[in-house]
């Protein structure tokens, strides 16, 4: 059978990325231009700057992805692009670019949901993984427990009621002076600390056993820091990082494994930037082994934002016949599993 090559484009937040993926699972190139350095100056992502930087970089990143994959644009079977959720100005750069290329080169266009892309990142290094499975999606903007019923069919069974897990990591990191982006910095700092030093709360949501809430633990850390300051007690940053991380990881792991047991799912995948967290991976592995559940997670480079995951998800949607027209628009608050409702089918 002829190989199918997908060009993926991702620009939903602060990474401008393009990738070429063969037959849905083989990454031929994965180019990421990060804007972290500039946003670090402001302590977080500045949407207007993100859009401008995407415009500056996107052509270069796409050319590099084709070059590294050793393919010409003519060889590509379809263009897939993240069209939501994310920052509207940032998304528009990728969507506009993808539409222009699709039109100029006469290629099919497939809009991809960013979070469904994160889930699909698990297929890259796990050839045996196929739906159905349960996925814990933990990123800077999202915390969801999702049943991936098929490559294009998803059911959300749990979600955060306030902050996303990654957002809590970023806010706590800022409060203890570690800077942006907080997740990897807390991950590193926590290794020097005692995770049992401070007892931070593990929130439960009454009546929704698979939902999450992280604003409580974040506030508890801020209160703890204030109290230390008022009393003149020295703050052990490593202990705060380790204890906070433990509180978040405990909740994520216990909800995900409980859901798998209740729903009879034998496989859990983890996805999104926070899936790169070493303590989360370790704790998930331990609890999954106990419960007889197989755990999957991508390498860190495929956990954080990248375009290979968008090309992978784009491949499965392309193969199922889904196409978008040139009326495809950026949808900042796109819901999981809503694609076919909002974009035109051809
Ligand atoms: O998936 P992602 O790259 O972007 C979104 O779609 O949001 O996730 C970014 C988030 C940030 O909040 C970042 O702090 C967090 O993932 N993150 C981590 C780690 N690496 C990235 N959080 C905890 N531990 C890490 N090692
Ligand atoms: Zn993401």
Coordinates of C-alpha atoms and ligand atoms in Angstrom, one line a residue:
X1 CA 0.0 0.0 0.0
X2 CA 1.2 3.5 -0.7
X3 CA 2.6 5.4 2.2
X4 CA 0.4 8.3 3.6
X5 CA 2.3 11.4 4.6
X6 CA 0.7 14.1 6.8
X7 CA 2.1 17.5 7.4
X8 CA 1.1 18.7 10.9
X9 CA 1.0 22.3 12.0
X10 CA 0.7 23.4 15.7
X11 CA 0.5 27.0 17.0
X12 CA -2.1 27.0 19.8
X13 CA 0.1 28.5 22.5
X14 CA 3.8 29.3 22.7
X15 CA 5.3 26.7 20.4
X16 CA 5.5 27.1 16.7
X17 CA 5.7 23.5 15.4
X18 CA 5.6 21.5 12.2
X19 CA 6.1 17.8 11.6
X20 CA 5.8 15.1 8.9
X21 CA 4.4 11.7 9.9
X22 CA 4.3 8.6 7.8
X23 CA 1.3 6.2 8.1
X24 CA 0.2 7.7 11.3
X25 CA 2.9 6.4 13.5
X26 CA 6.4 7.1 12.1
X27 CA 7.7 10.6 12.8
X28 CA 9.9 11.7 9.8
X29 CA 10.5 15.2 11.3
X30 CA 9.4 17.1 14.4
X31 CA 10.4 20.7 14.4
X32 CA 9.6 22.9 17.4
X33 CA 10.4 26.6 17.8
X34 CA 9.8 27.5 21.4
X35 CA 9.0 31.0 22.5
X36 CA 9.7 30.3 26.2
X37 CA 12.6 32.7 26.4
X38 CA 10.6 35.7 25.5
X39 CA 7.5 34.8 27.6
X40 CA 9.8 34.1 30.6
X41 CA 10.5 37.8 30.8
X42 CA 6.8 38.4 31.6
X43 CA 6.3 35.3 33.9
X44 CA 3.8 33.7 31.5
X45 CA 2.5 33.6 27.9
X46 CA 1.6 37.0 26.5
X47 CA -1.0 36.2 23.8
X48 CA -0.1 39.1 21.5
X49 CA 3.6 38.3 21.5
X50 CA 2.8 34.6 20.9
X51 CA 0.8 35.5 17.7
X52 CA 3.6 37.7 16.4
X53 CA 6.3 35.2 17.0
X54 CA 4.2 32.5 15.3
X55 CA 4.0 34.7 12.2
X56 CA 7.7 35.2 12.2
X57 CA 8.6 31.5 12.6
X58 CA 5.9 29.5 10.9
X59 CA 7.2 29.4 7.3
X60 CA 10.7 28.6 8.4
X61 CA 9.5 25.8 10.8
X62 CA 7.4 24.2 8.0
X63 CA 10.3 24.3 5.5
X64 CA 12.6 22.8 8.0
X65 CA 10.1 20.0 8.8
X66 CA 9.8 19.1 5.1
X67 CA 13.6 19.3 4.7
X68 CA 14.3 17.1 7.6
X69 CA 11.7 14.6 6.5
X70 CA 13.3 14.7 3.0
X71 CA 10.0 15.2 1.3
X72 CA 8.6 17.8 -1.0
X73 CA 5.2 19.5 -0.4
X74 CA 3.9 17.7 -3.5
X75 CA 4.6 14.3 -1.7
X76 CA 2.3 15.2 1.3
X77 CA -1.2 13.6 1.3
X78 CA -2.9 16.1 3.6
X79 CA -2.3 19.1 5.9
X80 CA -3.5 18.8 9.5
X81 CA -3.6 21.8 11.8
X82 CA -4.6 22.5 15.4
X83 CA -7.7 24.8 15.2
X84 CA -8.7 24.7 18.9
X85 CA -8.7 25.0 21.8
X86 CA -6.0 27.6 22.5
X87 CA -5.2 31.3 22.1
X88 CA -7.3 32.6 19.2
X89 CA -4.6 34.8 17.7
X90 CA -2.0 32.0 18.0
X91 CA -4.4 29.4 16.5
X92 CA -5.2 31.7 13.6
X93 CA -1.6 31.8 12.4
X94 CA -1.5 28.0 12.0
X95 CA -5.0 27.8 10.6
X96 CA -4.3 30.6 8.1
X97 CA -1.0 29.0 7.1
X98 CA -2.5 25.5 6.7
X99 CA -5.4 26.8 4.6
X100 CA -3.0 28.8 2.3
X101 CA -0.8 25.7 1.8
X102 CA -3.8 23.4 1.2
X103 CA -5.2 25.8 -1.3
X104 CA -2.0 26.5 -3.1
X105 CA -0.8 22.9 -3.3
X106 CA -4.3 21.4 -3.8
X107 CA -4.1 19.3 -0.7
X108 CA -6.8 18.1 1.6
X109 CA -7.1 20.0 5.0
X110 CA -7.9 18.3 8.3
X111 CA -8.5 20.5 11.4
X112 CA -7.4 18.7 14.6
X113 CA -8.4 19.2 18.2
X114 CA -5.3 20.1 20.3
X115 CA -6.2 17.7 23.2
X116 CA -7.1 14.9 20.8
X117 CA -3.6 15.5 19.4
X118 CA -2.1 15.1 22.8
X119 CA -3.9 11.8 23.3
X120 CA -2.7 10.6 19.8
X121 CA 1.0 11.4 20.9
X122 CA 0.8 8.0 22.7
X123 CA 0.5 6.1 19.3
X124 CA 4.0 7.3 18.2
X125 CA 6.1 5.1 20.5
X126 CA 3.5 2.4 21.3
X127 CA 2.7 0.5 18.1
X128 CA 0.5 -1.9 20.1
X129 CA -1.7 0.9 21.5
X130 CA -5.1 1.2 19.8
X131 CA -8.4 2.5 21.1
X132 CA -10.3 1.9 23.3
X133 CA -8.3 3.1 26.3
X134 CA -8.6 5.6 29.1
X135 CA -6.5 8.8 28.9
X136 CA -5.5 11.2 31.6
X137 CA -4.9 14.5 29.8
X138 CA -2.9 16.9 31.9
X139 CA -1.6 20.1 30.3
X140 CA -1.3 23.8 31.0
X141 CA -4.8 24.5 30.0
X142 CA -6.6 21.2 30.5
X143 CA -7.2 18.3 33.0
X144 CA -9.5 15.7 31.7
X145 CA -10.1 12.0 32.0
X146 CA -11.2 10.8 28.6
X147 CA -12.3 7.5 27.2
X148 CA -10.8 7.2 23.7
X149 CA -13.4 5.0 22.2
X150 CA -12.0 5.1 18.7
X151 CA -9.4 7.3 16.9
X152 CA -12.0 10.0 16.4
X153 CA -14.4 9.3 19.1
X154 CA -14.0 10.5 22.7
X155 CA -16.0 10.8 25.9
X156 CA -15.0 13.0 28.7
X157 CA -15.7 11.3 32.1
X158 CA -13.9 13.8 34.3
X159 CA -12.6 17.3 34.2
X160 CA -11.2 20.1 36.4
X161 CA -13.6 22.5 38.0
X162 CA -11.1 25.3 38.1
X163 CA -7.3 25.3 37.4
X164 CA -5.7 22.8 35.1
X165 CA -2.9 20.7 36.7
X166 CA -0.2 22.5 34.6
X167 CA -1.6 25.9 35.5
X168 CA -1.3 25.0 39.2
X169 CA 2.3 23.9 38.7
X170 CA 3.0 27.2 36.9
X171 CA 1.4 29.4 39.5
X172 CA 3.0 27.6 42.5
X173 CA 6.4 27.8 40.7
X174 CA 6.0 31.5 40.3
X175 CA 5.1 31.9 44.0
X176 CA 8.2 30.1 45.2
X177 CA 10.4 32.0 42.8
X178 CA 11.2 29.3 40.3
X179 CA 9.8 31.1 37.2
X180 CA 8.1 30.0 34.0
X181 CA 7.3 27.4 32.9
X182 CA 6.8 26.0 36.3
X183 CA 6.2 22.3 35.7
X184 CA 9.7 21.2 34.8
X185 CA 11.2 23.5 37.4
X186 CA 9.1 22.0 40.2
X187 CA 9.8 18.5 38.9
X188 CA 13.5 19.2 39.3
X189 CA 13.4 21.1 42.6
X190 CA 11.1 18.5 44.2
X191 CA 13.9 15.9 43.9
X192 CA 15.9 17.8 46.5
X193 CA 12.9 18.1 48.9
X194 CA 10.8 16.0 51.3
X195 CA 7.4 15.3 49.8
X196 CA 5.9 14.6 53.3
X197 CA 7.2 17.8 54.8
X198 CA 3.9 19.8 54.4
X199 CA 0.4 18.4 54.2
X200 CA -1.4 20.2 51.3
X201 CA -5.1 19.3 50.6
X202 CA -6.3 16.7 48.1
X203 CA -9.7 18.1 46.9
X204 CA -12.6 15.9 46.2
X205 CA -15.6 17.1 44.2
X206 CA -18.9 15.9 45.9
X207 CA -21.0 13.9 43.5
X208 CA -18.4 13.7 40.7
X209 CA -15.9 11.1 41.5
X210 CA -13.7 11.6 38.5
X211 CA -13.5 15.4 38.5
X212 CA -10.6 17.5 39.8
X213 CA -10.0 20.8 41.5
X214 CA -6.6 22.3 41.9
X215 CA -7.3 25.9 43.0
X216 CA -7.5 24.7 46.7
X217 CA -4.0 23.2 46.7
X218 CA -2.6 26.2 45.0
X219 CA -4.2 28.6 47.6
X220 CA -3.0 26.3 50.4
X221 CA 0.6 26.8 49.1
X222 CA 0.1 30.5 48.8
X223 CA -1.3 30.7 52.4
X224 CA 1.6 28.5 53.7
X225 CA 4.1 30.9 52.1
X226 CA 2.3 34.0 53.6
X227 CA 2.2 32.4 57.0
X228 CA 5.9 31.6 56.9
X229 CA 6.7 35.1 55.9
X230 CA 4.6 36.6 58.7
X231 CA 6.2 34.3 61.3
X232 CA 9.6 34.9 59.8
X233 CA 10.1 31.2 59.3
X234 CA 12.5 30.2 56.6
X235 CA 10.9 28.6 53.5
X236 CA 12.3 25.4 52.2
X237 CA 11.5 25.7 48.5
X238 CA 12.4 22.1 47.7
X239 CA 10.0 20.8 50.5
X240 CA 7.2 23.1 49.2
X241 CA 7.8 21.9 45.6
X242 CA 7.9 18.2 46.6
X243 CA 4.8 18.4 48.9
X244 CA 2.8 20.3 46.4
X245 CA 3.7 18.0 43.6
X246 CA 2.8 15.0 45.8
X247 CA -0.6 16.4 46.5
X248 CA -1.3 17.0 42.8
X249 CA 0.1 13.6 41.7
X250 CA -1.9 11.7 44.4
X251 CA -5.1 13.1 43.1
X252 CA -4.4 12.5 39.4
X253 CA -3.2 9.0 40.0
X254 CA -6.0 7.9 42.3
X255 CA -8.8 9.3 40.1
X256 CA -7.3 7.8 36.9
X257 CA -6.8 4.4 38.4
X258 CA -10.2 4.4 40.1
X259 CA -11.8 5.3 36.8
X260 CA -10.0 2.5 35.0
X261 CA -11.1 -0.1 37.6
X262 CA -14.7 1.1 37.6
X263 CA -15.0 1.2 33.8
X264 CA -13.1 -2.0 33.3
X265 CA -10.4 -0.3 31.2
X266 CA -7.2 -2.3 31.1
X267 CA -5.1 0.5 29.6
X268 CA -4.4 4.0 30.7
X269 CA -2.4 6.5 28.6
X270 CA -1.2 9.8 30.0
X271 CA -0.9 12.9 27.8
X272 CA -0.1 16.6 27.8
X273 CA 2.8 18.6 29.2
X274 CA 2.3 17.4 32.8
X275 CA 2.6 13.8 31.6
X276 CA 6.4 14.6 31.4
X277 CA 6.4 14.9 35.2
X278 CA 8.8 12.2 36.7
X279 CA 6.9 11.8 39.9
X280 CA 3.5 11.4 38.1
X281 CA 5.0 8.7 35.8
X282 CA 6.5 6.9 38.8
X283 CA 3.3 6.9 40.9
X284 CA 1.1 6.0 37.9
X285 CA 3.4 3.1 37.1
X286 CA 3.2 1.8 40.7
X287 CA -0.6 2.1 41.0
X288 CA -1.3 0.7 37.5
X289 CA 0.9 -2.3 38.2
X290 CA -1.0 -2.9 41.4
X291 CA -4.3 -2.7 39.6
X292 CA -3.2 -4.8 36.6
X293 CA -3.6 -1.9 34.2
X294 CA -1.0 -1.2 31.4
X295 CA 0.4 2.3 31.5
X296 CA 1.4 4.3 28.4
X297 CA 3.0 7.7 28.1
X298 CA 4.9 9.5 25.4
X299 CA 8.6 10.7 25.7
X300 CA 8.8 14.2 27.2
X301 CA 9.2 15.8 23.7
X302 CA 5.8 14.3 22.6
X303 CA 4.2 15.3 25.9
X304 CA 4.6 19.0 25.5
X305 CA 3.2 20.8 22.5
X306 CA 4.4 19.5 19.2
X307 CA 3.1 19.0 15.7
X308 CA 3.9 15.3 15.3
X309 CA 0.9 14.6 17.6
X310 CA -1.3 16.8 15.3
X311 CA -0.1 14.9 12.2
X312 CA -0.8 11.5 13.9
X313 CA -4.4 12.5 14.9
X314 CA -4.8 14.2 11.5
X315 CA -3.8 10.9 9.8
X316 CA -6.5 8.9 11.5
X317 CA -9.1 11.5 10.7
X318 CA -7.9 11.8 7.1
X319 CA -8.1 8.0 6.7
X320 CA -11.7 8.0 8.1
X321 CA -12.6 10.5 5.4
X322 CA -12.9 13.6 7.5
X323 CA -12.0 16.8 5.6
X324 CA -12.3 20.5 6.3
X325 CA -13.0 23.3 3.9
X326 CA -11.3 26.6 3.5
X327 CA -13.9 28.0 5.9
X328 CA -12.1 26.2 8.8
X329 CA -11.8 28.8 11.6
X330 CA -9.9 28.9 14.9
X331 CA -12.1 27.9 17.8
X332 CA -10.5 28.9 21.1
X333 CA -12.8 26.9 23.3
X334 CA -13.4 23.9 21.1
X335 CA -14.8 21.0 23.1
X336 CA -13.4 17.4 22.8
X337 CA -15.3 15.3 20.3
X338 CA -17.1 18.3 18.7
X339 CA -15.2 18.5 15.5
X340 CA -17.8 17.4 13.1
X341 CA -20.4 19.8 14.5
X342 CA -18.4 23.0 14.0
X343 CA -16.4 22.4 10.8
X344 CA -17.8 21.7 7.4
X345 CA -17.5 18.1 6.2
X346 CA -16.6 17.5 2.6
Ligands
LIG1 O1 0.7 20.4 26.8 P1 1.5 21.6 27.1 O2 2.8 21.8 26.4 O3 0.7 22.9 26.6 C1 -0.7 23.0 26.8 O4 -1.4 22.5 25.9 O5 -1.1 23.6 27.8 O6 1.6 21.8 28.6 C2 2.3 22.8 29.2 C3 2.2 22.6 30.7 C4 2.8 23.7 31.5 O7 1.9 24.1 32.5 C5 4.0 23.1 32.1 O8 4.4 23.7 33.3 C6 3.6 21.7 32.3 O9 2.9 21.4 31.1 N1 4.8 20.8 32.3 C7 5.1 20.0 33.4 C8 6.3 19.4 33.2 N2 6.7 19.7 31.9 C9 5.8 20.6 31.4 N3 4.4 19.9 34.6 C10 5.0 19.1 35.5 N4 6.2 18.4 35.4 C11 6.8 18.5 34.2 N5 8.0 17.9 34.0
LIG2 ZN1 -0.8 21.3 24.7

